[in-house]
PDB file of C-alpha atoms in Angstrom:
ATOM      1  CA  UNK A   1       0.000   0.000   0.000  1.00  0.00           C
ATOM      2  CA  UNK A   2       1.225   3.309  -0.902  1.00  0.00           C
ATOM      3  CA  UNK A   3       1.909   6.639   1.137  1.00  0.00           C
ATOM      4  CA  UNK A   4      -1.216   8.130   0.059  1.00  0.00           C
ATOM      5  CA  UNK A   5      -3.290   5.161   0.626  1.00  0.00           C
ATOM      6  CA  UNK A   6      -2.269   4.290   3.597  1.00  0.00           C
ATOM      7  CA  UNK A   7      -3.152   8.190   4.697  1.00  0.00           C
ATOM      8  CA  UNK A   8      -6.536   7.603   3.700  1.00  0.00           C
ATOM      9  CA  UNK A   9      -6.951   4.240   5.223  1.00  0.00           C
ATOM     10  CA  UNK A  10      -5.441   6.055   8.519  1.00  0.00           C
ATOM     11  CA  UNK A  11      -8.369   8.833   7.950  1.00  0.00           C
ATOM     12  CA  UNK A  12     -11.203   6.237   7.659  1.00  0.00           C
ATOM     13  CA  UNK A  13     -10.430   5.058  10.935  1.00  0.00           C
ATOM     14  CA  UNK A  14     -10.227   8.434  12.160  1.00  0.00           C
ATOM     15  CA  UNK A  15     -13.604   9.317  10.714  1.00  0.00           C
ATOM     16  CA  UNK A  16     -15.313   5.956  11.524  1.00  0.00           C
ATOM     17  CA  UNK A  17     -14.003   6.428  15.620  1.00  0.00           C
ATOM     18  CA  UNK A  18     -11.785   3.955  15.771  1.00  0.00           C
ATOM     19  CA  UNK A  19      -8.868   5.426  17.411  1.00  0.00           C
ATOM     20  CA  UNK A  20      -6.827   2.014  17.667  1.00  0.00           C
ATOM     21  CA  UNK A  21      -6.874   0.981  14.047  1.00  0.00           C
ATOM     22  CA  UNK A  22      -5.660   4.764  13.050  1.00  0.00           C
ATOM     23  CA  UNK A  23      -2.579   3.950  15.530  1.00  0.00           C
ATOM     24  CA  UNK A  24      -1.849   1.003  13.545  1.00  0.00           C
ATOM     25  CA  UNK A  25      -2.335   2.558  10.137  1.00  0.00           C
ATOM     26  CA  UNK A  26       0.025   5.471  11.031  1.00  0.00           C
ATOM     27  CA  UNK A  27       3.129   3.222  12.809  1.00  0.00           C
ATOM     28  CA  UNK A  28       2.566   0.541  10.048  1.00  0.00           C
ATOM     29  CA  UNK A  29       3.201   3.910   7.631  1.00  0.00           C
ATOM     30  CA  UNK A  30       5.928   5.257   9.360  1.00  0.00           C
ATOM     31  CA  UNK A  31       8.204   2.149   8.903  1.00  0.00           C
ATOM     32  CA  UNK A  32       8.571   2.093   5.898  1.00  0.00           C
ATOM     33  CA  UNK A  33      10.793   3.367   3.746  1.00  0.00           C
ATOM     34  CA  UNK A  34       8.350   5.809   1.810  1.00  0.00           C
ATOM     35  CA  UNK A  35       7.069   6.942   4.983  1.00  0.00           C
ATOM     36  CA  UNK A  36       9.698   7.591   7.591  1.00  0.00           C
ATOM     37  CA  UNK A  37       8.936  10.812   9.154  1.00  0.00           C
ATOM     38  CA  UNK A  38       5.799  11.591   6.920  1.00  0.00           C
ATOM     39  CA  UNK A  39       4.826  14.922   8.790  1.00  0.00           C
ATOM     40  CA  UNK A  40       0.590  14.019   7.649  1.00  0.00           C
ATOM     41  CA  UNK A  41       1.130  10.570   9.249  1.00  0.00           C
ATOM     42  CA  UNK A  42       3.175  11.973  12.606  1.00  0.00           C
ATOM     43  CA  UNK A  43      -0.115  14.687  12.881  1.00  0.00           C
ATOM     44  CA  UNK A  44      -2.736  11.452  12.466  1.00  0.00           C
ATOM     45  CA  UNK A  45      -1.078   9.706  15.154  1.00  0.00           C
ATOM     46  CA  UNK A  46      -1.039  12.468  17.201  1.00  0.00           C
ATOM     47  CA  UNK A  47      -4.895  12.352  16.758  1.00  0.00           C
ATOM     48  CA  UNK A  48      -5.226   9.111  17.578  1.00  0.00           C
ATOM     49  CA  UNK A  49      -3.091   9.081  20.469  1.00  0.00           C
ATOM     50  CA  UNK A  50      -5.118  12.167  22.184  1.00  0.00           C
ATOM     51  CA  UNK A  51      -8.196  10.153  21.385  1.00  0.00           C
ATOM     52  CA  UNK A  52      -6.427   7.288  23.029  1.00  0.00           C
ATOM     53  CA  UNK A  53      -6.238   9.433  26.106  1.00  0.00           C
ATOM     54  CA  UNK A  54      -2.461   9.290  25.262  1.00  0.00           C
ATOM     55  CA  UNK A  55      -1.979  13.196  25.839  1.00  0.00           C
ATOM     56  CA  UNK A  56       1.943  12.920  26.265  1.00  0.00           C
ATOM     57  CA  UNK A  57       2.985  10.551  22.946  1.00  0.00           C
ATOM     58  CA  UNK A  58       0.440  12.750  21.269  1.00  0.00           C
ATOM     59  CA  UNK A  59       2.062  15.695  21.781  1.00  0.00           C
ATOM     60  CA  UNK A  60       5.577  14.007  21.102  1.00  0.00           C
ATOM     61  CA  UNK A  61       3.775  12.907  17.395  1.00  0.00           C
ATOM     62  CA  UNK A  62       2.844  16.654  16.888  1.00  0.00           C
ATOM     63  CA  UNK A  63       6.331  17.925  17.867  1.00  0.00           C
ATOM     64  CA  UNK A  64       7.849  15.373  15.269  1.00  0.00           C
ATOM     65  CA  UNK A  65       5.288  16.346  12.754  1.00  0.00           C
ATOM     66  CA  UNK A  66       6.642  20.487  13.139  1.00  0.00           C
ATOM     67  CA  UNK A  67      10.175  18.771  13.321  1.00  0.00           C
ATOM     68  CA  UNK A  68       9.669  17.173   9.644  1.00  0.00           C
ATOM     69  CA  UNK A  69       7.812  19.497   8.130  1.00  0.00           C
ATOM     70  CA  UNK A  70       6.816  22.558  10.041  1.00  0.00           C
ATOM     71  CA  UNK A  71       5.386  24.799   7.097  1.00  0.00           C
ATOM     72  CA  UNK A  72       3.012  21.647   5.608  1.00  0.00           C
ATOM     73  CA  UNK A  73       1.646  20.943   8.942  1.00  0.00           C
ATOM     74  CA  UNK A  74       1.969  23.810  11.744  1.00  0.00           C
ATOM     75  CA  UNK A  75      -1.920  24.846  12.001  1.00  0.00           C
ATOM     76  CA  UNK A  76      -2.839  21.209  12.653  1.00  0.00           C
ATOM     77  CA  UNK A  77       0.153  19.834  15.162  1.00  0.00           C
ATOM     78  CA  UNK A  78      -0.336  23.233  17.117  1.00  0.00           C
ATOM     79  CA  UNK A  79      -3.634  22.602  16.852  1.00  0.00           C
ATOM     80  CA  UNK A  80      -3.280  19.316  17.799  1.00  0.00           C
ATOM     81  CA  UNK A  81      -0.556  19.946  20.870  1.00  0.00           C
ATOM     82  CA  UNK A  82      -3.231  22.428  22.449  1.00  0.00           C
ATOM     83  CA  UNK A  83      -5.897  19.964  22.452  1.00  0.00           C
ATOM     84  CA  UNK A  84      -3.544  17.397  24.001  1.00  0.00           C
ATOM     85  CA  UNK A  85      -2.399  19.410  26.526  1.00  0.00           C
ATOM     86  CA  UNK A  86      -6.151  20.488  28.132  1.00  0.00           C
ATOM     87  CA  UNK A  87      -5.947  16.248  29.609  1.00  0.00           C
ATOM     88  CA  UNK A  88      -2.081  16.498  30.158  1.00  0.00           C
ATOM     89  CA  UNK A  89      -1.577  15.461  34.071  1.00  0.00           C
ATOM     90  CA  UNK A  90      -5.451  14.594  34.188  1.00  0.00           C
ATOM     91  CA  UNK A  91      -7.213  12.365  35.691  1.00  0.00           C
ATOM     92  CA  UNK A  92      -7.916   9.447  33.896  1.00  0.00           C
ATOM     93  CA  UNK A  93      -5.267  10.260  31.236  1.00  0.00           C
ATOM     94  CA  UNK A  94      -2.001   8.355  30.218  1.00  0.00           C
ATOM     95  CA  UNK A  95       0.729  10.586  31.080  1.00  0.00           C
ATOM     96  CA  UNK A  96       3.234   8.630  32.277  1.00  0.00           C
ATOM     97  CA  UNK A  97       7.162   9.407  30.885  1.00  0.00           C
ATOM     98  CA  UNK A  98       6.018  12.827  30.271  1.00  0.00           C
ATOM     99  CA  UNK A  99       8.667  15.479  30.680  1.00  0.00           C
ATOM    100  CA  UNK A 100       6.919  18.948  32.288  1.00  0.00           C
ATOM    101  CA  UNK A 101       9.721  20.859  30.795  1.00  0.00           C
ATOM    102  CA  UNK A 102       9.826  19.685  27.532  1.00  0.00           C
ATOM    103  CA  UNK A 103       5.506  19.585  27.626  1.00  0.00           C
ATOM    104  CA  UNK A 104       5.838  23.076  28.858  1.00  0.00           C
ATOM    105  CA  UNK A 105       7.724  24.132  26.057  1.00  0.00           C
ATOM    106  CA  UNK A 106       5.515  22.431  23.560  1.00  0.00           C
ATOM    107  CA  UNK A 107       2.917  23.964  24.202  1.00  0.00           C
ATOM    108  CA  UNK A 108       3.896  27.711  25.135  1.00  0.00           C
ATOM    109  CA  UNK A 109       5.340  27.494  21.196  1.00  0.00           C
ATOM    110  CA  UNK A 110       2.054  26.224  20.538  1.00  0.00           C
ATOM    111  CA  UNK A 111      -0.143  28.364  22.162  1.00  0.00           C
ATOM    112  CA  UNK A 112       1.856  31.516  20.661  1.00  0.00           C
ATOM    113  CA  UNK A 113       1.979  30.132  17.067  1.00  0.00           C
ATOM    114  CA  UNK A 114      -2.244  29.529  17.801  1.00  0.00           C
ATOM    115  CA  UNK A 115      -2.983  33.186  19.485  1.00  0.00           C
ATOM    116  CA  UNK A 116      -1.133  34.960  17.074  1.00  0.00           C
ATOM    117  CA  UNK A 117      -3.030  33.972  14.344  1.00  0.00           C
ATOM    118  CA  UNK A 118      -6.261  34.945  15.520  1.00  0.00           C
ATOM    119  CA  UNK A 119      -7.585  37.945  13.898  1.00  0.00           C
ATOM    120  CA  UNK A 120      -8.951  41.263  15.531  1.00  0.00           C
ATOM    121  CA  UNK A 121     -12.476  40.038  15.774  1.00  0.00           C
ATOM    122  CA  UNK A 122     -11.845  36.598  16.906  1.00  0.00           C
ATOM    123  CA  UNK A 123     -11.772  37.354  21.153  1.00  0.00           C
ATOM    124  CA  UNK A 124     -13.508  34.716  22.101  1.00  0.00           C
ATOM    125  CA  UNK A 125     -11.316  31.764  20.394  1.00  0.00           C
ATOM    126  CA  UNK A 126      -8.448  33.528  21.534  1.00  0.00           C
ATOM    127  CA  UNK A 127     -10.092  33.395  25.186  1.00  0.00           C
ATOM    128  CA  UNK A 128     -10.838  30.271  25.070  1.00  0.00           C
ATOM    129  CA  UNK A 129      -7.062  29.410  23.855  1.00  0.00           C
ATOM    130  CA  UNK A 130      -5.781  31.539  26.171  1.00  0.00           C
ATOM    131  CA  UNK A 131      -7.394  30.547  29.357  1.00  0.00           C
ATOM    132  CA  UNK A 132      -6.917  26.651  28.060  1.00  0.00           C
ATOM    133  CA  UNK A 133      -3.279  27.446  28.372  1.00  0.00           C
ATOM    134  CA  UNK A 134      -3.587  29.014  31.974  1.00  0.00           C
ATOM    135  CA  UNK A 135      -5.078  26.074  33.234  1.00  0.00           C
ATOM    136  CA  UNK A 136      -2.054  23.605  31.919  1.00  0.00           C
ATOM    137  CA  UNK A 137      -0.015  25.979  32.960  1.00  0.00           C
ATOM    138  CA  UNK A 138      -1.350  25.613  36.316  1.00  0.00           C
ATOM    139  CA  UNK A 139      -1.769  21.708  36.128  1.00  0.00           C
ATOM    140  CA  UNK A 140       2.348  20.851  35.246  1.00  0.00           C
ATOM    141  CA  UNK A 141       2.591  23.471  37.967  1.00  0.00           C
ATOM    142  CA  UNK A 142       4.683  26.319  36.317  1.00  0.00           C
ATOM    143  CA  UNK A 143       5.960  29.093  38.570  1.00  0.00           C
ATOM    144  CA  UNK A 144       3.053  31.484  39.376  1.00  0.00           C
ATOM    145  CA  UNK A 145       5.022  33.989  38.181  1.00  0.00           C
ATOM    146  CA  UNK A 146       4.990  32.693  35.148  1.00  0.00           C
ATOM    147  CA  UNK A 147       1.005  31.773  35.414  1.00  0.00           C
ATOM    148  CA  UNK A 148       0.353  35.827  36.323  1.00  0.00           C
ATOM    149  CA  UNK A 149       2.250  36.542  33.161  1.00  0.00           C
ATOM    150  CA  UNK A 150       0.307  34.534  30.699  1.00  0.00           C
ATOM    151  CA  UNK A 151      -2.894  36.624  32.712  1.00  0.00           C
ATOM    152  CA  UNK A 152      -1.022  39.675  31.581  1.00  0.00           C
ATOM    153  CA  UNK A 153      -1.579  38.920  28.262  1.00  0.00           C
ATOM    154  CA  UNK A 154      -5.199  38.844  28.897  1.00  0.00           C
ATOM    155  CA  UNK A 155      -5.035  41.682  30.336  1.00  0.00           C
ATOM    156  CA  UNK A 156      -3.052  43.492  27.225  1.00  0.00           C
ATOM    157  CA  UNK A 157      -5.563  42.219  24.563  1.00  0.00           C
ATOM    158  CA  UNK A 158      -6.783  44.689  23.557  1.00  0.00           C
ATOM    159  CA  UNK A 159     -10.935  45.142  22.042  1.00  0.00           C
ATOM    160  CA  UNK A 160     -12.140  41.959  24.343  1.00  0.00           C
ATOM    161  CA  UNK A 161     -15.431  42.194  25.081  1.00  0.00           C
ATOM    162  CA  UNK A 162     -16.807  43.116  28.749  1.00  0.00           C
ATOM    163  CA  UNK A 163     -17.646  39.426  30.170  1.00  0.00           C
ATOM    164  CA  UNK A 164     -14.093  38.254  28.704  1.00  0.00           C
ATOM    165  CA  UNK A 165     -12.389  41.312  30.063  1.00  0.00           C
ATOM    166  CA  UNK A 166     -13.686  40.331  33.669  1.00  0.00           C
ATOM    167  CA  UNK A 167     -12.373  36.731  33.140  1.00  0.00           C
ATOM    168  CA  UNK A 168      -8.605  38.053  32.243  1.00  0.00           C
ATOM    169  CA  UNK A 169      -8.875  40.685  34.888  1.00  0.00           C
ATOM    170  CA  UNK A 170     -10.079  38.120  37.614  1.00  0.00           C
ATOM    171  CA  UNK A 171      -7.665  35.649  36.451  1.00  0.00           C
ATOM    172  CA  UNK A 172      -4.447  38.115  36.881  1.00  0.00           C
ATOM    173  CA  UNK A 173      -5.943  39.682  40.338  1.00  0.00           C
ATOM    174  CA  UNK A 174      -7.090  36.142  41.780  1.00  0.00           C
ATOM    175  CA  UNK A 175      -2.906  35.478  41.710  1.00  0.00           C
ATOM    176  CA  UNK A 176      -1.359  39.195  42.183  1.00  0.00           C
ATOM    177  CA  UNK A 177      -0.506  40.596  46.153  1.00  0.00           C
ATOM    178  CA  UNK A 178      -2.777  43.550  46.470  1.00  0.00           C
ATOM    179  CA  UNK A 179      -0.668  46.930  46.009  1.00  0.00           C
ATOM    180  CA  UNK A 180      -0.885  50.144  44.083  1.00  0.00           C
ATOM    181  CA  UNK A 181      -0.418  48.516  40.195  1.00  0.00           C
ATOM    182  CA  UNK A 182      -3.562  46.639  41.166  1.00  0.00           C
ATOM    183  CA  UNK A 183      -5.479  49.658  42.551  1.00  0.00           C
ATOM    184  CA  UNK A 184      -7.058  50.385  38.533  1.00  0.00           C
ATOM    185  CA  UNK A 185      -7.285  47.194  38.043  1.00  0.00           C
ATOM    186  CA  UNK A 186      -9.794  46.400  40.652  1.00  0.00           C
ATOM    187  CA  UNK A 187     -11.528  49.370  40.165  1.00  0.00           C
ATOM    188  CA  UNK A 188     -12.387  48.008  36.707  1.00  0.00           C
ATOM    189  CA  UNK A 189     -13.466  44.990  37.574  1.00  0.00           C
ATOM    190  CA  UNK A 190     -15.383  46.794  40.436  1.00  0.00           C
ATOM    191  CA  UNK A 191     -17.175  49.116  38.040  1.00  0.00           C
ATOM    192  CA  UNK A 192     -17.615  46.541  35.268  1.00  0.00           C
ATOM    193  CA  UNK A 193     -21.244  45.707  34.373  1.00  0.00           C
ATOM    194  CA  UNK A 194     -23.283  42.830  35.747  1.00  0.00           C
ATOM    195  CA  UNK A 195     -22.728  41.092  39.415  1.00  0.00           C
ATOM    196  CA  UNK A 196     -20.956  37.494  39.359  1.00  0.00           C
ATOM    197  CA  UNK A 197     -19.406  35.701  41.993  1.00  0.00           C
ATOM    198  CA  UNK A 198     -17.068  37.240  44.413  1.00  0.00           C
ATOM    199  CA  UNK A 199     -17.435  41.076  43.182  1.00  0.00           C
ATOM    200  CA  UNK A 200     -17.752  42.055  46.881  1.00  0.00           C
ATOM    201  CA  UNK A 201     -14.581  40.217  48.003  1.00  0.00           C
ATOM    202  CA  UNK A 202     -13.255  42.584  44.951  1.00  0.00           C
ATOM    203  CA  UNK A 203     -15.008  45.613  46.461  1.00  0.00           C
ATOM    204  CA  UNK A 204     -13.061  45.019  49.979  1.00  0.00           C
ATOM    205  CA  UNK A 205      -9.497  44.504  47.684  1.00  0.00           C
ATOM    206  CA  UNK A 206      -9.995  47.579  46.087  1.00  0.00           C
ATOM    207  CA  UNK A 207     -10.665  49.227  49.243  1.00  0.00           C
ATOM    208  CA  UNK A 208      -7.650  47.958  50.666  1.00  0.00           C
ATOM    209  CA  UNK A 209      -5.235  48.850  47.695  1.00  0.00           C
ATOM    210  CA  UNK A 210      -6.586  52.576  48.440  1.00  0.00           C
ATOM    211  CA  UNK A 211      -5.509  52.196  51.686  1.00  0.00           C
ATOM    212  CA  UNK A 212      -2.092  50.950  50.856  1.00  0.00           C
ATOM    213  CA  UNK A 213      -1.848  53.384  48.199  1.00  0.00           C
ATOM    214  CA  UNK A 214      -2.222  55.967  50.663  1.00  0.00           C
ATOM    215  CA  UNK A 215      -5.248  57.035  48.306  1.00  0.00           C
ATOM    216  CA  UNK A 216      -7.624  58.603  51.076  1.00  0.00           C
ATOM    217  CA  UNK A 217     -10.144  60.021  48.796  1.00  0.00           C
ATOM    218  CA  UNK A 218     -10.179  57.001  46.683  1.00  0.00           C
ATOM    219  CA  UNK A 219     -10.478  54.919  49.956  1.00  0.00           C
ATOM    220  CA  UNK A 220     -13.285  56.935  51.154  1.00  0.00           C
ATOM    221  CA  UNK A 221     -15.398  56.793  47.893  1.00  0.00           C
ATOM    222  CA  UNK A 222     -14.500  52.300  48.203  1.00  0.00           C
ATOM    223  CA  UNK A 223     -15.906  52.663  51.609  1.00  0.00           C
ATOM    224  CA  UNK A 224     -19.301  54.145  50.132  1.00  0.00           C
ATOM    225  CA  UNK A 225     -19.386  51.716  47.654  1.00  0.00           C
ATOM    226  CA  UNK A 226     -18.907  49.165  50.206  1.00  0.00           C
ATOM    227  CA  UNK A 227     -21.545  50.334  52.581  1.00  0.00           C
ATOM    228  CA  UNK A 228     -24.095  51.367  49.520  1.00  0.00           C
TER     229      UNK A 228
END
Protein backbone atom coordinates (compact mmCIF):
# COMPACT_ATOMS: atom_id res chain seq x y z
CA UNK A 1 0.00 0.00 0.00
CA UNK A 2 1.22 3.31 -0.90
CA UNK A 3 1.91 6.64 1.14
CA UNK A 4 -1.22 8.13 0.06
CA UNK A 5 -3.29 5.16 0.63
CA UNK A 6 -2.27 4.29 3.60
CA UNK A 7 -3.15 8.19 4.70
CA UNK A 8 -6.54 7.60 3.70
CA UNK A 9 -6.95 4.24 5.22
CA UNK A 10 -5.44 6.06 8.52
CA UNK A 11 -8.37 8.83 7.95
CA UNK A 12 -11.20 6.24 7.66
CA UNK A 13 -10.43 5.06 10.93
CA UNK A 14 -10.23 8.43 12.16
CA UNK A 15 -13.60 9.32 10.71
CA UNK A 16 -15.31 5.96 11.52
CA UNK A 17 -14.00 6.43 15.62
CA UNK A 18 -11.79 3.96 15.77
CA UNK A 19 -8.87 5.43 17.41
CA UNK A 20 -6.83 2.01 17.67
CA UNK A 21 -6.87 0.98 14.05
CA UNK A 22 -5.66 4.76 13.05
CA UNK A 23 -2.58 3.95 15.53
CA UNK A 24 -1.85 1.00 13.55
CA UNK A 25 -2.34 2.56 10.14
CA UNK A 26 0.02 5.47 11.03
CA UNK A 27 3.13 3.22 12.81
CA UNK A 28 2.57 0.54 10.05
CA UNK A 29 3.20 3.91 7.63
CA UNK A 30 5.93 5.26 9.36
CA UNK A 31 8.20 2.15 8.90
CA UNK A 32 8.57 2.09 5.90
CA UNK A 33 10.79 3.37 3.75
CA UNK A 34 8.35 5.81 1.81
CA UNK A 35 7.07 6.94 4.98
CA UNK A 36 9.70 7.59 7.59
CA UNK A 37 8.94 10.81 9.15
CA UNK A 38 5.80 11.59 6.92
CA UNK A 39 4.83 14.92 8.79
CA UNK A 40 0.59 14.02 7.65
CA UNK A 41 1.13 10.57 9.25
CA UNK A 42 3.18 11.97 12.61
CA UNK A 43 -0.12 14.69 12.88
CA UNK A 44 -2.74 11.45 12.47
CA UNK A 45 -1.08 9.71 15.15
CA UNK A 46 -1.04 12.47 17.20
CA UNK A 47 -4.90 12.35 16.76
CA UNK A 48 -5.23 9.11 17.58
CA UNK A 49 -3.09 9.08 20.47
CA UNK A 50 -5.12 12.17 22.18
CA UNK A 51 -8.20 10.15 21.39
CA UNK A 52 -6.43 7.29 23.03
CA UNK A 53 -6.24 9.43 26.11
CA UNK A 54 -2.46 9.29 25.26
CA UNK A 55 -1.98 13.20 25.84
CA UNK A 56 1.94 12.92 26.27
CA UNK A 57 2.98 10.55 22.95
CA UNK A 58 0.44 12.75 21.27
CA UNK A 59 2.06 15.70 21.78
CA UNK A 60 5.58 14.01 21.10
CA UNK A 61 3.77 12.91 17.39
CA UNK A 62 2.84 16.65 16.89
CA UNK A 63 6.33 17.92 17.87
CA UNK A 64 7.85 15.37 15.27
CA UNK A 65 5.29 16.35 12.75
CA UNK A 66 6.64 20.49 13.14
CA UNK A 67 10.18 18.77 13.32
CA UNK A 68 9.67 17.17 9.64
CA UNK A 69 7.81 19.50 8.13
CA UNK A 70 6.82 22.56 10.04
CA UNK A 71 5.39 24.80 7.10
CA UNK A 72 3.01 21.65 5.61
CA UNK A 73 1.65 20.94 8.94
CA UNK A 74 1.97 23.81 11.74
CA UNK A 75 -1.92 24.85 12.00
CA UNK A 76 -2.84 21.21 12.65
CA UNK A 77 0.15 19.83 15.16
CA UNK A 78 -0.34 23.23 17.12
CA UNK A 79 -3.63 22.60 16.85
CA UNK A 80 -3.28 19.32 17.80
CA UNK A 81 -0.56 19.95 20.87
CA UNK A 82 -3.23 22.43 22.45
CA UNK A 83 -5.90 19.96 22.45
CA UNK A 84 -3.54 17.40 24.00
CA UNK A 85 -2.40 19.41 26.53
CA UNK A 86 -6.15 20.49 28.13
CA UNK A 87 -5.95 16.25 29.61
CA UNK A 88 -2.08 16.50 30.16
CA UNK A 89 -1.58 15.46 34.07
CA UNK A 90 -5.45 14.59 34.19
CA UNK A 91 -7.21 12.37 35.69
CA UNK A 92 -7.92 9.45 33.90
CA UNK A 93 -5.27 10.26 31.24
CA UNK A 94 -2.00 8.35 30.22
CA UNK A 95 0.73 10.59 31.08
CA UNK A 96 3.23 8.63 32.28
CA UNK A 97 7.16 9.41 30.89
CA UNK A 98 6.02 12.83 30.27
CA UNK A 99 8.67 15.48 30.68
CA UNK A 100 6.92 18.95 32.29
CA UNK A 101 9.72 20.86 30.79
CA UNK A 102 9.83 19.69 27.53
CA UNK A 103 5.51 19.59 27.63
CA UNK A 104 5.84 23.08 28.86
CA UNK A 105 7.72 24.13 26.06
CA UNK A 106 5.52 22.43 23.56
CA UNK A 107 2.92 23.96 24.20
CA UNK A 108 3.90 27.71 25.14
CA UNK A 109 5.34 27.49 21.20
CA UNK A 110 2.05 26.22 20.54
CA UNK A 111 -0.14 28.36 22.16
CA UNK A 112 1.86 31.52 20.66
CA UNK A 113 1.98 30.13 17.07
CA UNK A 114 -2.24 29.53 17.80
CA UNK A 115 -2.98 33.19 19.49
CA UNK A 116 -1.13 34.96 17.07
CA UNK A 117 -3.03 33.97 14.34
CA UNK A 118 -6.26 34.95 15.52
CA UNK A 119 -7.58 37.95 13.90
CA UNK A 120 -8.95 41.26 15.53
CA UNK A 121 -12.48 40.04 15.77
CA UNK A 122 -11.85 36.60 16.91
CA UNK A 123 -11.77 37.35 21.15
CA UNK A 124 -13.51 34.72 22.10
CA UNK A 125 -11.32 31.76 20.39
CA UNK A 126 -8.45 33.53 21.53
CA UNK A 127 -10.09 33.39 25.19
CA UNK A 128 -10.84 30.27 25.07
CA UNK A 129 -7.06 29.41 23.86
CA UNK A 130 -5.78 31.54 26.17
CA UNK A 131 -7.39 30.55 29.36
CA UNK A 132 -6.92 26.65 28.06
CA UNK A 133 -3.28 27.45 28.37
CA UNK A 134 -3.59 29.01 31.97
CA UNK A 135 -5.08 26.07 33.23
CA UNK A 136 -2.05 23.60 31.92
CA UNK A 137 -0.01 25.98 32.96
CA UNK A 138 -1.35 25.61 36.32
CA UNK A 139 -1.77 21.71 36.13
CA UNK A 140 2.35 20.85 35.25
CA UNK A 141 2.59 23.47 37.97
CA UNK A 142 4.68 26.32 36.32
CA UNK A 143 5.96 29.09 38.57
CA UNK A 144 3.05 31.48 39.38
CA UNK A 145 5.02 33.99 38.18
CA UNK A 146 4.99 32.69 35.15
CA UNK A 147 1.00 31.77 35.41
CA UNK A 148 0.35 35.83 36.32
CA UNK A 149 2.25 36.54 33.16
CA UNK A 150 0.31 34.53 30.70
CA UNK A 151 -2.89 36.62 32.71
CA UNK A 152 -1.02 39.67 31.58
CA UNK A 153 -1.58 38.92 28.26
CA UNK A 154 -5.20 38.84 28.90
CA UNK A 155 -5.03 41.68 30.34
CA UNK A 156 -3.05 43.49 27.22
CA UNK A 157 -5.56 42.22 24.56
CA UNK A 158 -6.78 44.69 23.56
CA UNK A 159 -10.94 45.14 22.04
CA UNK A 160 -12.14 41.96 24.34
CA UNK A 161 -15.43 42.19 25.08
CA UNK A 162 -16.81 43.12 28.75
CA UNK A 163 -17.65 39.43 30.17
CA UNK A 164 -14.09 38.25 28.70
CA UNK A 165 -12.39 41.31 30.06
CA UNK A 166 -13.69 40.33 33.67
CA UNK A 167 -12.37 36.73 33.14
CA UNK A 168 -8.60 38.05 32.24
CA UNK A 169 -8.88 40.68 34.89
CA UNK A 170 -10.08 38.12 37.61
CA UNK A 171 -7.66 35.65 36.45
CA UNK A 172 -4.45 38.12 36.88
CA UNK A 173 -5.94 39.68 40.34
CA UNK A 174 -7.09 36.14 41.78
CA UNK A 175 -2.91 35.48 41.71
CA UNK A 176 -1.36 39.20 42.18
CA UNK A 177 -0.51 40.60 46.15
CA UNK A 178 -2.78 43.55 46.47
CA UNK A 179 -0.67 46.93 46.01
CA UNK A 180 -0.88 50.14 44.08
CA UNK A 181 -0.42 48.52 40.19
CA UNK A 182 -3.56 46.64 41.17
CA UNK A 183 -5.48 49.66 42.55
CA UNK A 184 -7.06 50.38 38.53
CA UNK A 185 -7.29 47.19 38.04
CA UNK A 186 -9.79 46.40 40.65
CA UNK A 187 -11.53 49.37 40.16
CA UNK A 188 -12.39 48.01 36.71
CA UNK A 189 -13.47 44.99 37.57
CA UNK A 190 -15.38 46.79 40.44
CA UNK A 191 -17.18 49.12 38.04
CA UNK A 192 -17.61 46.54 35.27
CA UNK A 193 -21.24 45.71 34.37
CA UNK A 194 -23.28 42.83 35.75
CA UNK A 195 -22.73 41.09 39.42
CA UNK A 196 -20.96 37.49 39.36
CA UNK A 197 -19.41 35.70 41.99
CA UNK A 198 -17.07 37.24 44.41
CA UNK A 199 -17.43 41.08 43.18
CA UNK A 200 -17.75 42.05 46.88
CA UNK A 201 -14.58 40.22 48.00
CA UNK A 202 -13.25 42.58 44.95
CA UNK A 203 -15.01 45.61 46.46
CA UNK A 204 -13.06 45.02 49.98
CA UNK A 205 -9.50 44.50 47.68
CA UNK A 206 -10.00 47.58 46.09
CA UNK A 207 -10.67 49.23 49.24
CA UNK A 208 -7.65 47.96 50.67
CA UNK A 209 -5.24 48.85 47.70
CA UNK A 210 -6.59 52.58 48.44
CA UNK A 211 -5.51 52.20 51.69
CA UNK A 212 -2.09 50.95 50.86
CA UNK A 213 -1.85 53.38 48.20
CA UNK A 214 -2.22 55.97 50.66
CA UNK A 215 -5.25 57.03 48.31
CA UNK A 216 -7.62 58.60 51.08
CA UNK A 217 -10.14 60.02 48.80
CA UNK A 218 -10.18 57.00 46.68
CA UNK A 219 -10.48 54.92 49.96
CA UNK A 220 -13.28 56.93 51.15
CA UNK A 221 -15.40 56.79 47.89
CA UNK A 222 -14.50 52.30 48.20
CA UNK A 223 -15.91 52.66 51.61
CA UNK A 224 -19.30 54.14 50.13
CA UNK A 225 -19.39 51.72 47.65
CA UNK A 226 -18.91 49.17 50.21
CA UNK A 227 -21.54 50.33 52.58
CA UNK A 228 -24.10 51.37 49.52
Amino acid sequence: MGVKSSLKEALKHLASGDASACEDSCLSLLKTKEGKNNANALVLLGKSQFLLNRPWRALKAYAKALEVDADGVQDKACKGIAEASTILYCEGADSDGADRLEATKLVTEANDKLLSSFGPGDHYKWHDQHVAFVSFLGRVGAPAQDVLLAWKAGIEREGLPVDLRVSVLRGYVDLSSDGKELVPLLEELCDSGGDFEGKAGYRRRHFRSLLLAGDWDGARRGAAALIG
